PDB file of C-alpha atoms in Angstrom:
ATOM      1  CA  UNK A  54     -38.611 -55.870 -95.725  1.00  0.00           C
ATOM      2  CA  UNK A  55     -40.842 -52.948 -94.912  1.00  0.00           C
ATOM      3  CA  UNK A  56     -45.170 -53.317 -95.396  1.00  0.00           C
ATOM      4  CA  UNK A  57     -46.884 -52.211 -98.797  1.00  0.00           C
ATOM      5  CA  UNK A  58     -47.264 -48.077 -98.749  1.00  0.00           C
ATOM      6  CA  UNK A  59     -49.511 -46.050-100.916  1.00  0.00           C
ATOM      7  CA  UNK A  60     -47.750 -43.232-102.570  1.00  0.00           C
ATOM      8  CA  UNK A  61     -49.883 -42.541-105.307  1.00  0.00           C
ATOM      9  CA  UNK A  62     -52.254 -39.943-104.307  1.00  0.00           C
ATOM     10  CA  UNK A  63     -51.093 -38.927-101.229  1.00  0.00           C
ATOM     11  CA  UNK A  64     -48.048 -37.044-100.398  1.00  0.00           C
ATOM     12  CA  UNK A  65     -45.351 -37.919 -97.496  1.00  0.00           C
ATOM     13  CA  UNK A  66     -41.669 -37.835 -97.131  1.00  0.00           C
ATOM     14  CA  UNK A  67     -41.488 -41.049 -99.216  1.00  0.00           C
ATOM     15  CA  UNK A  68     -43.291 -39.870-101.768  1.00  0.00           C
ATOM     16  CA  UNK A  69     -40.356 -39.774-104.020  1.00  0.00           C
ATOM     17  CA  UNK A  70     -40.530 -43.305-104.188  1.00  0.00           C
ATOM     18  CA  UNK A  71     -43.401 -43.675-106.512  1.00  0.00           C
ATOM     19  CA  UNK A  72     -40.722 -41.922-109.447  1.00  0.00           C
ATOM     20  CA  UNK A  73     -38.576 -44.888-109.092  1.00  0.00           C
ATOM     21  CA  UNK A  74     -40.571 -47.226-111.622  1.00  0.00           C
ATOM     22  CA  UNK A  75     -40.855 -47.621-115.358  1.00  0.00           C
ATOM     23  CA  UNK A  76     -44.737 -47.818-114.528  1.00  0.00           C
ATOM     24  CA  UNK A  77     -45.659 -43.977-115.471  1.00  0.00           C
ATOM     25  CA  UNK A  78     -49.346 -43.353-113.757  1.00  0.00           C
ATOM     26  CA  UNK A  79     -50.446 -46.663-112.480  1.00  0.00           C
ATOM     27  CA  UNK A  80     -51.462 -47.198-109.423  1.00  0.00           C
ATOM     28  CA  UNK A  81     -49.269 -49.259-107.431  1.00  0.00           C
ATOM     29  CA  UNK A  82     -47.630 -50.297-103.878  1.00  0.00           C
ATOM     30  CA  UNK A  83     -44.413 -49.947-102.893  1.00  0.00           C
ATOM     31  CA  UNK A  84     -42.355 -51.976-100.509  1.00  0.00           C
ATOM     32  CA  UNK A  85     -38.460 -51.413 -99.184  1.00  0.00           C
ATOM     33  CA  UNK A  86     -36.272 -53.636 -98.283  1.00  0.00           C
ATOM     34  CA  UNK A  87     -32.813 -53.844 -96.959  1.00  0.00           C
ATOM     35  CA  UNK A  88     -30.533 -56.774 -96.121  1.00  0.00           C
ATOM     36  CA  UNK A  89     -27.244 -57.991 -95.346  1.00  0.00           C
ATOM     37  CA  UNK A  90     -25.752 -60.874 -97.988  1.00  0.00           C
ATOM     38  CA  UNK A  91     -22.746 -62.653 -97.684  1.00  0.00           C
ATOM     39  CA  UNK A  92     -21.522 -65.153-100.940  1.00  0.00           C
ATOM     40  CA  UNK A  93     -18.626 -67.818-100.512  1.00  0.00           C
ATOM     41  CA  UNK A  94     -17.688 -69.119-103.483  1.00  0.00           C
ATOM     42  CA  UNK A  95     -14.973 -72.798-103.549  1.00  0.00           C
ATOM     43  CA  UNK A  96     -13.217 -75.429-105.650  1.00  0.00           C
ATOM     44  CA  UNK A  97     -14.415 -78.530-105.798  1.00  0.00           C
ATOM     45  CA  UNK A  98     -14.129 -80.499-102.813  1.00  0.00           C
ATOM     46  CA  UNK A  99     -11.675 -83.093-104.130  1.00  0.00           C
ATOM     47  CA  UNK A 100      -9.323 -80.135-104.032  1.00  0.00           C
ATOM     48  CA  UNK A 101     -10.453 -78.956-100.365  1.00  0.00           C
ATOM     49  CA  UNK A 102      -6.972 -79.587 -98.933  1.00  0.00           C
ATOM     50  CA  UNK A 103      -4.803 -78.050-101.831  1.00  0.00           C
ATOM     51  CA  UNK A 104      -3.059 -74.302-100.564  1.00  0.00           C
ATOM     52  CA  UNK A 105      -2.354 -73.256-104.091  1.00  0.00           C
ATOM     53  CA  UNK A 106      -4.629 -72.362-106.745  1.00  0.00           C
ATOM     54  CA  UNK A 107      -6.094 -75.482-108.797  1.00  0.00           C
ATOM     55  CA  UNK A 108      -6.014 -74.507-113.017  1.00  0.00           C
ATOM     56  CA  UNK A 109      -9.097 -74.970-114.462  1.00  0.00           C
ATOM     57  CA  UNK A 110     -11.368 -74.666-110.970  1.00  0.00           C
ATOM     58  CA  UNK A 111     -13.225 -72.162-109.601  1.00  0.00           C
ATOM     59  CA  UNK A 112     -11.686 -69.649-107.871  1.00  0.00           C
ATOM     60  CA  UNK A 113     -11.848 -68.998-103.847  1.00  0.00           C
ATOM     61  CA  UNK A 114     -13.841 -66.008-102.962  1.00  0.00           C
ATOM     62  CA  UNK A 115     -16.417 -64.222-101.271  1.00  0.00           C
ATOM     63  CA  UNK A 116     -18.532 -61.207-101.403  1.00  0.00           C
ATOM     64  CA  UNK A 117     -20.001 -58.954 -98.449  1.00  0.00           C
ATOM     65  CA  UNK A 118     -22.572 -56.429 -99.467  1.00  0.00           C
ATOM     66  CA  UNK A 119     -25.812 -54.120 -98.000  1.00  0.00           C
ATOM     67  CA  UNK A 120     -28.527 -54.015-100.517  1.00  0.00           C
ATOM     68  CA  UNK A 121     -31.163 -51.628-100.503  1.00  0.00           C
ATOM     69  CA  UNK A 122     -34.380 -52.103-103.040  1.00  0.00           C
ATOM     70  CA  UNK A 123     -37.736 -50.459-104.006  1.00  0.00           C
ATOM     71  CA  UNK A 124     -40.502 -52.983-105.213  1.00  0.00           C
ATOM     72  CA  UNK A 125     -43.323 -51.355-107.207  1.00  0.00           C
ATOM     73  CA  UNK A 126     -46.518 -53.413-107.475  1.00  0.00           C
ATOM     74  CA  UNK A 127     -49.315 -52.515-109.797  1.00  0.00           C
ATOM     75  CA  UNK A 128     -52.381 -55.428-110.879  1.00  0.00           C
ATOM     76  CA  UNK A 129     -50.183 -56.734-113.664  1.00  0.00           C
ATOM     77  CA  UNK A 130     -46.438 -56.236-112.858  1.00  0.00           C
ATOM     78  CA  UNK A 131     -43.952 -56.271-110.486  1.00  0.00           C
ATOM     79  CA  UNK A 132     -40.548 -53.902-110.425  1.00  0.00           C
ATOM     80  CA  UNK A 133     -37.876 -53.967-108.114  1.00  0.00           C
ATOM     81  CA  UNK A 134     -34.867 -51.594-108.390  1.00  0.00           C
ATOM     82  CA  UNK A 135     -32.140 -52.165-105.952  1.00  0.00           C
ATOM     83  CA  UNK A 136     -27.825 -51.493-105.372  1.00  0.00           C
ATOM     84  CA  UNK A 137     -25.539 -52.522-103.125  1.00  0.00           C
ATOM     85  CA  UNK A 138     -22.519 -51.970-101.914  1.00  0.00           C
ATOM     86  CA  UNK A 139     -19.709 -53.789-100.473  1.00  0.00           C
ATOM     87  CA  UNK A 140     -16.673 -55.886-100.265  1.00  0.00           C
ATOM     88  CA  UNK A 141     -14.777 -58.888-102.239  1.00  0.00           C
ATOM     89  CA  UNK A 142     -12.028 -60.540-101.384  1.00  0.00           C
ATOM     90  CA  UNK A 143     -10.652 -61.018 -97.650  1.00  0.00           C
ATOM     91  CA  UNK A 144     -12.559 -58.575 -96.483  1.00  0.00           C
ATOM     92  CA  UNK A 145     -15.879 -59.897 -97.270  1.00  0.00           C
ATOM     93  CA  UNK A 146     -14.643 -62.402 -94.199  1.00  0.00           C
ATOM     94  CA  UNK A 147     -16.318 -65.467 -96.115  1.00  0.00           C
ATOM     95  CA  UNK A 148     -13.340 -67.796 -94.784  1.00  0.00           C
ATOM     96  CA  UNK A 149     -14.059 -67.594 -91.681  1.00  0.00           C
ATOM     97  CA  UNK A 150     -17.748 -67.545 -91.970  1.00  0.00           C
ATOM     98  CA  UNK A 151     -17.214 -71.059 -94.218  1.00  0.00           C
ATOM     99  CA  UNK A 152     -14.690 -72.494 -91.126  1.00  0.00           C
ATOM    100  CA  UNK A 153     -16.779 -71.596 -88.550  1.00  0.00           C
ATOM    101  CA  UNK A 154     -20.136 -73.076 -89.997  1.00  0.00           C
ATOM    102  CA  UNK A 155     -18.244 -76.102 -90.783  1.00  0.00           C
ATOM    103  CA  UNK A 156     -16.944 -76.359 -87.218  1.00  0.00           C
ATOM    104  CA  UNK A 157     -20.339 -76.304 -86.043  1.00  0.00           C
ATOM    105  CA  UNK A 158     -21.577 -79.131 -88.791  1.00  0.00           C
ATOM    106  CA  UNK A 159     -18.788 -81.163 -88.624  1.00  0.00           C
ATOM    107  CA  UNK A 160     -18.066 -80.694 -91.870  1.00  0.00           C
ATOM    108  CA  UNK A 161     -14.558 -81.225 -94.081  1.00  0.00           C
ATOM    109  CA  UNK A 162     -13.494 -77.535 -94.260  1.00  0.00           C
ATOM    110  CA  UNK A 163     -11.029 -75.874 -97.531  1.00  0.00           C
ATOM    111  CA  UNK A 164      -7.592 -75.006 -96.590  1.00  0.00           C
ATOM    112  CA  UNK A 165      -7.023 -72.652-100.122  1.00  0.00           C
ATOM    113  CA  UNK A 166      -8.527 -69.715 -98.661  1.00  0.00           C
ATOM    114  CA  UNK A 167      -5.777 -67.681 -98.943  1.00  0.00           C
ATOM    115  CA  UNK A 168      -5.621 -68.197-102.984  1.00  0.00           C
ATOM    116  CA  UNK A 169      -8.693 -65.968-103.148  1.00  0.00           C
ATOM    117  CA  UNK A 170      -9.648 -63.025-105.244  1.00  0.00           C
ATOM    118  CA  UNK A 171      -7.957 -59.867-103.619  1.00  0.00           C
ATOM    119  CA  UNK A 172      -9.825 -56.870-101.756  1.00  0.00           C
ATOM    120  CA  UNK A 173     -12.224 -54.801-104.105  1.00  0.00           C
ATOM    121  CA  UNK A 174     -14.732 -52.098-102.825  1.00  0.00           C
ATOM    122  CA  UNK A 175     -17.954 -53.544-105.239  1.00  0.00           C
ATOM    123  CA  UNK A 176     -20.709 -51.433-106.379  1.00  0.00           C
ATOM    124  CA  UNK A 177     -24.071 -53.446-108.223  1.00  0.00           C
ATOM    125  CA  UNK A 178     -26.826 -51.700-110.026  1.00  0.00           C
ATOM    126  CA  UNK A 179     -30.076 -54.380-110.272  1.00  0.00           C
ATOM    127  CA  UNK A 180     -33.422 -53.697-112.173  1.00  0.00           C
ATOM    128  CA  UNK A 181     -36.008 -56.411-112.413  1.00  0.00           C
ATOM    129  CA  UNK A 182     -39.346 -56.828-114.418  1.00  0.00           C
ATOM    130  CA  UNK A 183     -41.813 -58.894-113.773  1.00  0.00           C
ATOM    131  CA  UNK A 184     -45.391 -59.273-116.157  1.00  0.00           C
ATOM    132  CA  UNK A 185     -48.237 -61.379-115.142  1.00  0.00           C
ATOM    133  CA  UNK A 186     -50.545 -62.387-118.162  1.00  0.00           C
ATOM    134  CA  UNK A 187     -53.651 -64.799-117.249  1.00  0.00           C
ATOM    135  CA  UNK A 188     -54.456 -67.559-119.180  1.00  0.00           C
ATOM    136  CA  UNK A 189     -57.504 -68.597-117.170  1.00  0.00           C
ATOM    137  CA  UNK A 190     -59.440 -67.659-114.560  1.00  0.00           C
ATOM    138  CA  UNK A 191     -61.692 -69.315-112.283  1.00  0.00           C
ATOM    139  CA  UNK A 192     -62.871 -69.391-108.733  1.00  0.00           C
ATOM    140  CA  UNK A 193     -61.102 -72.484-107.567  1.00  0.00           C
ATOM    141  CA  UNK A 194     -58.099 -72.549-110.443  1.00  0.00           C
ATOM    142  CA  UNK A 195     -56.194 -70.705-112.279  1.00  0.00           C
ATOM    143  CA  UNK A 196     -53.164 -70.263-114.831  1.00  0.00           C
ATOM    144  CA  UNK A 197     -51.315 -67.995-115.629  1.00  0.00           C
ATOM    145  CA  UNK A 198     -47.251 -66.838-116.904  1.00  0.00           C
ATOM    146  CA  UNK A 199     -45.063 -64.671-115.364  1.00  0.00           C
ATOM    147  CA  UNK A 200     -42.275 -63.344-118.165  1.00  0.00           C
ATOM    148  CA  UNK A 201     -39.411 -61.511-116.438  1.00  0.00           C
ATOM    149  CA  UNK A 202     -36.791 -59.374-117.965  1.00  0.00           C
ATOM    150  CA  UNK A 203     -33.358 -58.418-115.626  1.00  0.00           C
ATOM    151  CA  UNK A 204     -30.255 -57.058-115.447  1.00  0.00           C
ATOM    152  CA  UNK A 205     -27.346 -56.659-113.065  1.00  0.00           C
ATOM    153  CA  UNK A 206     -24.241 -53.683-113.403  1.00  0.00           C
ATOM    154  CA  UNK A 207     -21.632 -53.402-111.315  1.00  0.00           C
ATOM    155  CA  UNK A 208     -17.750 -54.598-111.268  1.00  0.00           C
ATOM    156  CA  UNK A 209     -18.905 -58.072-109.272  1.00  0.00           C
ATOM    157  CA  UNK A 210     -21.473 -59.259-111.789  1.00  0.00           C
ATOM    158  CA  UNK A 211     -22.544 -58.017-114.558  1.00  0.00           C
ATOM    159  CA  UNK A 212     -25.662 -59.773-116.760  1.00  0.00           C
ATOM    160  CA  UNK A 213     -29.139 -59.725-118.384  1.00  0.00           C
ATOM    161  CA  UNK A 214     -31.473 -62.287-117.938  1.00  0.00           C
ATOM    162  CA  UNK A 215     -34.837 -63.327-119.671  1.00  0.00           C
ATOM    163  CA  UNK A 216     -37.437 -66.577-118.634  1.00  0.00           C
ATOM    164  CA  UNK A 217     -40.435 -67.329-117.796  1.00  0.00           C
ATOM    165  CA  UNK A 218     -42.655 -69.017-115.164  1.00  0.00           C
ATOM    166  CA  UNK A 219     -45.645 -71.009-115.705  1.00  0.00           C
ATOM    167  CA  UNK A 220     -48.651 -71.314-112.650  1.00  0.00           C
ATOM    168  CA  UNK A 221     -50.959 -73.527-111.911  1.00  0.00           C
ATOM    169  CA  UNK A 222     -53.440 -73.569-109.004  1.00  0.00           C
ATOM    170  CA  UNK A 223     -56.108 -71.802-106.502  1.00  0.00           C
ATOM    171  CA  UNK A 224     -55.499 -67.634-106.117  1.00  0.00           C
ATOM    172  CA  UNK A 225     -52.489 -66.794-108.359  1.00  0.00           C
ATOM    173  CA  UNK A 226     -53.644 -63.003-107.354  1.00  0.00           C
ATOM    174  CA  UNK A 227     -51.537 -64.003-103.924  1.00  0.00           C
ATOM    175  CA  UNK A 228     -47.703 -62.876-105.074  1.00  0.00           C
ATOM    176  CA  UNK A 229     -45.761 -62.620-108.156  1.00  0.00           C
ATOM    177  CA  UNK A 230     -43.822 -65.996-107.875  1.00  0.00           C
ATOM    178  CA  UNK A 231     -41.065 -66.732-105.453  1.00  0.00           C
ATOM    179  CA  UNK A 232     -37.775 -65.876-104.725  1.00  0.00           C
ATOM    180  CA  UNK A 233     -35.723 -68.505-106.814  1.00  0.00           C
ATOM    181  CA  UNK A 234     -32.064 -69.436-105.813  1.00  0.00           C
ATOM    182  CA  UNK A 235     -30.393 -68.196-109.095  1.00  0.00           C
ATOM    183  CA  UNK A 236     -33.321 -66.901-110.587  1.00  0.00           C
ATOM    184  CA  UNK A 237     -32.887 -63.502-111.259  1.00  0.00           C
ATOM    185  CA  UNK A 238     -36.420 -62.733-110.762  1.00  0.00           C
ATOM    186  CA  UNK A 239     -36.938 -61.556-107.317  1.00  0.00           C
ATOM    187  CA  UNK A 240     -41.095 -62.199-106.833  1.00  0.00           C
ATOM    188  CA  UNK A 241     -41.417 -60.342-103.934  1.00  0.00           C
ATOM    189  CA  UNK A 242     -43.539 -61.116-100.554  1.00  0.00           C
ATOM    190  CA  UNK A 243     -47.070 -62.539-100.970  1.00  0.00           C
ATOM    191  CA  UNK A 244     -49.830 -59.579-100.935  1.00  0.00           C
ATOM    192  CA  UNK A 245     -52.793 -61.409 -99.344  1.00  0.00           C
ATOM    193  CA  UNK A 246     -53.481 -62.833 -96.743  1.00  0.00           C
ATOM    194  CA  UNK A 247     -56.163 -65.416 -98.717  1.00  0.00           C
ATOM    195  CA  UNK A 248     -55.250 -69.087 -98.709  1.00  0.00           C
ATOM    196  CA  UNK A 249     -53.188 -69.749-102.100  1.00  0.00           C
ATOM    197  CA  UNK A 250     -51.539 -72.564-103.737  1.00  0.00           C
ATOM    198  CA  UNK A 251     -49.754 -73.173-107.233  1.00  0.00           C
ATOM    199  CA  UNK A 252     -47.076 -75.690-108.571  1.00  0.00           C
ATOM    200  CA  UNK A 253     -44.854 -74.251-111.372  1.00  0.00           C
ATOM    201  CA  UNK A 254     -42.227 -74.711-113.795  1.00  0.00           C
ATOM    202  CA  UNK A 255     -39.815 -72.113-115.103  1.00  0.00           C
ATOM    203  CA  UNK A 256     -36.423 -71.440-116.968  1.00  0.00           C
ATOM    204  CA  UNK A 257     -34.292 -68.203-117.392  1.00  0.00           C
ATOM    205  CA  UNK A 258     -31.221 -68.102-119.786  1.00  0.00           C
ATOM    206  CA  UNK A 259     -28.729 -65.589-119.058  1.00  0.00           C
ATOM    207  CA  UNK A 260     -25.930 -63.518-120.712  1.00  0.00           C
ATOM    208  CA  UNK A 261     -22.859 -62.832-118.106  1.00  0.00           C
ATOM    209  CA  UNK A 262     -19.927 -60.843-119.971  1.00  0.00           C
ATOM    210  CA  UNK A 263     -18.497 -60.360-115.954  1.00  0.00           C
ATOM    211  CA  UNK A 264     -18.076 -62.797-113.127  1.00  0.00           C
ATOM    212  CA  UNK A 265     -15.379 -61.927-111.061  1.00  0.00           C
ATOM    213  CA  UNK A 266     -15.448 -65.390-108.666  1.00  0.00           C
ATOM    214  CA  UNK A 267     -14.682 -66.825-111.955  1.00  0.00           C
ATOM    215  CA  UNK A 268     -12.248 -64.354-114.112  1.00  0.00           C
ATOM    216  CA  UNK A 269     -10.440 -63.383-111.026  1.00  0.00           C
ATOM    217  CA  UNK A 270      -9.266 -59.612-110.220  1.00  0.00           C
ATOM    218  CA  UNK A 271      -5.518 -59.544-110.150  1.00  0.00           C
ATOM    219  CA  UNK A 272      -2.525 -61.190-112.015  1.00  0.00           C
ATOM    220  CA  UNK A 273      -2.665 -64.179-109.297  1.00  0.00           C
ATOM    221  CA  UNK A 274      -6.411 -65.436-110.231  1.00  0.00           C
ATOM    222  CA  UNK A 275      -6.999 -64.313-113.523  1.00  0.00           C
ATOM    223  CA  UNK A 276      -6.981 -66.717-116.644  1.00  0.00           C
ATOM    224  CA  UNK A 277      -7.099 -69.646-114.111  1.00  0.00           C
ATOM    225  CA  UNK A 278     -10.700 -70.953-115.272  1.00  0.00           C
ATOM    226  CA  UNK A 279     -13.338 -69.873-118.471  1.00  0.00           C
ATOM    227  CA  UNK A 280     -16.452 -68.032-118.114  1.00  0.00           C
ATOM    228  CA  UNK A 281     -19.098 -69.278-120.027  1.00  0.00           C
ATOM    229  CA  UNK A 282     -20.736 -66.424-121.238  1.00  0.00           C
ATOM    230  CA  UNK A 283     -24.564 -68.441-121.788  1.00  0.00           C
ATOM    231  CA  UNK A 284     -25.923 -70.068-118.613  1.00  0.00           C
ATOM    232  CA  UNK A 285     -28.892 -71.291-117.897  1.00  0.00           C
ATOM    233  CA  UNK A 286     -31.917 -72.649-114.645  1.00  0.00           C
ATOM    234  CA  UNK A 287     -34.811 -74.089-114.738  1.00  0.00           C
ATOM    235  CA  UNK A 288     -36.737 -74.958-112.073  1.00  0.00           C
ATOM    236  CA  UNK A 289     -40.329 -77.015-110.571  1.00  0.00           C
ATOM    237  CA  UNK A 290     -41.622 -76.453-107.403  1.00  0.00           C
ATOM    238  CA  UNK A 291     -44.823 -75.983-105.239  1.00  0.00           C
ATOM    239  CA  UNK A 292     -45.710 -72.738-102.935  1.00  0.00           C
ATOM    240  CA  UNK A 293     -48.444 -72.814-100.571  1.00  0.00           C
ATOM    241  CA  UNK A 294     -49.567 -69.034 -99.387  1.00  0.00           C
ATOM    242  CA  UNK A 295     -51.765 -68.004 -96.204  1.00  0.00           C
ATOM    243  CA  UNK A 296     -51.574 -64.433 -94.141  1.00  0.00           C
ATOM    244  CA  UNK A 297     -48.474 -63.208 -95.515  1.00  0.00           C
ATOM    245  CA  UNK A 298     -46.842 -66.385 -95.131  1.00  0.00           C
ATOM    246  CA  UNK A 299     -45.552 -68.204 -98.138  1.00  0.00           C
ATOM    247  CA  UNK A 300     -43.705 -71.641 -97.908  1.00  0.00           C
ATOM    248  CA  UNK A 301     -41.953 -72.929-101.468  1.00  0.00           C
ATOM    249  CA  UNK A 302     -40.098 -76.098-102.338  1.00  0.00           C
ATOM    250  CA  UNK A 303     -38.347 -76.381-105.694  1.00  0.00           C
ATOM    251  CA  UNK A 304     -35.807 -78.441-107.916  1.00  0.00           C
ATOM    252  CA  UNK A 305     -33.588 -76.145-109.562  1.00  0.00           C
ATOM    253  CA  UNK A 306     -30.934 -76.970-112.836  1.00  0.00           C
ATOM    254  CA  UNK A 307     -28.187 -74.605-112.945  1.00  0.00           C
ATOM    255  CA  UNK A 308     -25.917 -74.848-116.162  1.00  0.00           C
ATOM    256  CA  UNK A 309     -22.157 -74.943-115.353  1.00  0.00           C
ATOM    257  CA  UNK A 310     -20.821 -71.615-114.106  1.00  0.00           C
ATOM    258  CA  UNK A 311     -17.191 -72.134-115.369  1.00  0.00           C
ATOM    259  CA  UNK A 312     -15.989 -74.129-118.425  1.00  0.00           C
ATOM    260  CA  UNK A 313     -14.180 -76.707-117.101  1.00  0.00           C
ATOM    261  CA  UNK A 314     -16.857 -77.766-114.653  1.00  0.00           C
ATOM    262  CA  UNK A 315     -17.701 -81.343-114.287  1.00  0.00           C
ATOM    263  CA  UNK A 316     -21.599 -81.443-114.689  1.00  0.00           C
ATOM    264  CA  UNK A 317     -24.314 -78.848-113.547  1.00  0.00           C
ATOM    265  CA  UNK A 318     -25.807 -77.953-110.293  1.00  0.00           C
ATOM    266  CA  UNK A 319     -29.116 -79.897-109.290  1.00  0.00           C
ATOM    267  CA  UNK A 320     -30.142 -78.577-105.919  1.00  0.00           C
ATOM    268  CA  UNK A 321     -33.381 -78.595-103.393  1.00  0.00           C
ATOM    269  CA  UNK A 322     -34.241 -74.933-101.942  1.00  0.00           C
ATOM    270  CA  UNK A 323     -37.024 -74.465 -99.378  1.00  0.00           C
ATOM    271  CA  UNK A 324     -38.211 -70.881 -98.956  1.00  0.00           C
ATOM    272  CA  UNK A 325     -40.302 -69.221 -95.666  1.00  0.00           C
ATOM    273  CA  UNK A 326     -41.820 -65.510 -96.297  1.00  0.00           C
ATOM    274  CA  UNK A 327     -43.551 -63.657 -93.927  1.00  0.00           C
ATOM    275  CA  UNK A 328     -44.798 -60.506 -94.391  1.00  0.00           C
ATOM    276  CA  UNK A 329     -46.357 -58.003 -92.263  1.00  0.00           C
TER     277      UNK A 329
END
């Protein structure tokens, strides 16, 4: 993740960065990042010794990909524009990532790797909106809601996304939320290096016509589980913010990603920022 730049008013070689935004003339800051991602995706793990494919579980898979995104911050709202590029299936080397971590942990380890999706070069598309609107303002607290709007294109994932986050608590001018597992709302790194600290609940519901990890892309994993086309997270947490550091904790609900699921996910997710 690169520093906030100016673009604006003055020109450079990056100046054609400002033209990647929805924003028209505002003034705003941009950031770049770029990053390396790697998914693994399982059955259950009542099934992690089973070497054929389990009807009605999730598939096997896992996805390797580069990302490269703009964020564009103005007073009120938050953009970020991003693809990526990369790899399903074998190639994507998410087996052997999973079996060596779970050498290292001593952990049970899934034998059905070699059920998974096949090779496919993947291509994503991502846009993200993010509005704050304050509903009060003081010196020592605030509130305020952060509405988000999303989408994601590509032959991996494809979905749109709406939700909402409510804030509570001293300097909400700090960031734009944080980065939620799941989420779809990418908030960014914190802007200030002030002391800041909120607690806040939020929910997103989600359309996904595509999921590959879940339709499967060849004769071998397709029609083997349901994709539920509505899904759903909500989430509570705490974030405490101070010189471009931000620390989060939150409780997150994720609705069932395939229809034969046995209940939803509830899991803990600590995040560390620091920016620069």
């Amino acid at each position: 993740m690169s520093k906030e730049y100016s673009y604006f008013k003055r020109k450079s070689a990056m100046s054609w960065a400002r033209f990647v935004s929805l924003q028209g003339k505002k003034n705003r800051m941009t950031r770049f990042n770029i990053y390396l991602t790697q998914d693994m995706y399982t059955p259950t793990l009542a099934h992690r010794l089973l070497t054929n494919i389990v009807k009605g579980d999730h598939l096997y898979g896992g996805w390797l990909r580069l990302n490269f995104g703009i964020f564009q911050r103005s007073a009120h709202a938050l953009e970020h524009t991003s693809f990526s590029i990369g790899m399903v299936g074998p190639a994507s080397l998410a087996g052997p990532t999973q079996n060596l971590i779970h050498t290292w942990g001593h952990d049970p380890k899934f034998l059905g790797w070699n059920t998974q999706i096949k090779n496919e070069f993947i291509f994503e598309f991502n846009y993200t909106w993010i509005q704050k609107l304050d509903f009060y303002k003081s010196r020592y607290f605030s509130i305020d809601m952060l509405p988000a709007a999303s989408f994601s294109l590509g032959n991996a994932l494809t979905n749109f996304n709406l939700g909402a986050t409510l804030r509570m608590g001293y300097n909400l001018e700090a960031d734009f939320g944080p980065n939620e597992i799941h989420s779809g709302f990418p908030g960014g790194e914190p802007y200030s290096n002030r002391l800041a600290f909120y607690v806040f609940v939020g929910a997103m519901g989600q359309f996904q016509p595509l999921d590959v990890f879940v339709q499967g892309n060849d004769a071998q994993t397709r029609g083997i589980t349901q994709l539920p086309y509505f899904l759903y997270n909500a989430q509570v947490g705490v974030a405490l913010l101070y010189k471009g550091m931000r620390f989060c904790f939150s409780a997150i609900d994720l609705s069932k990603t395939f229809r034969d699921q046995s209940r939803n996910h509830n899991i803990g997710s600590i995040e560390l920022d620091i920016a620069f």
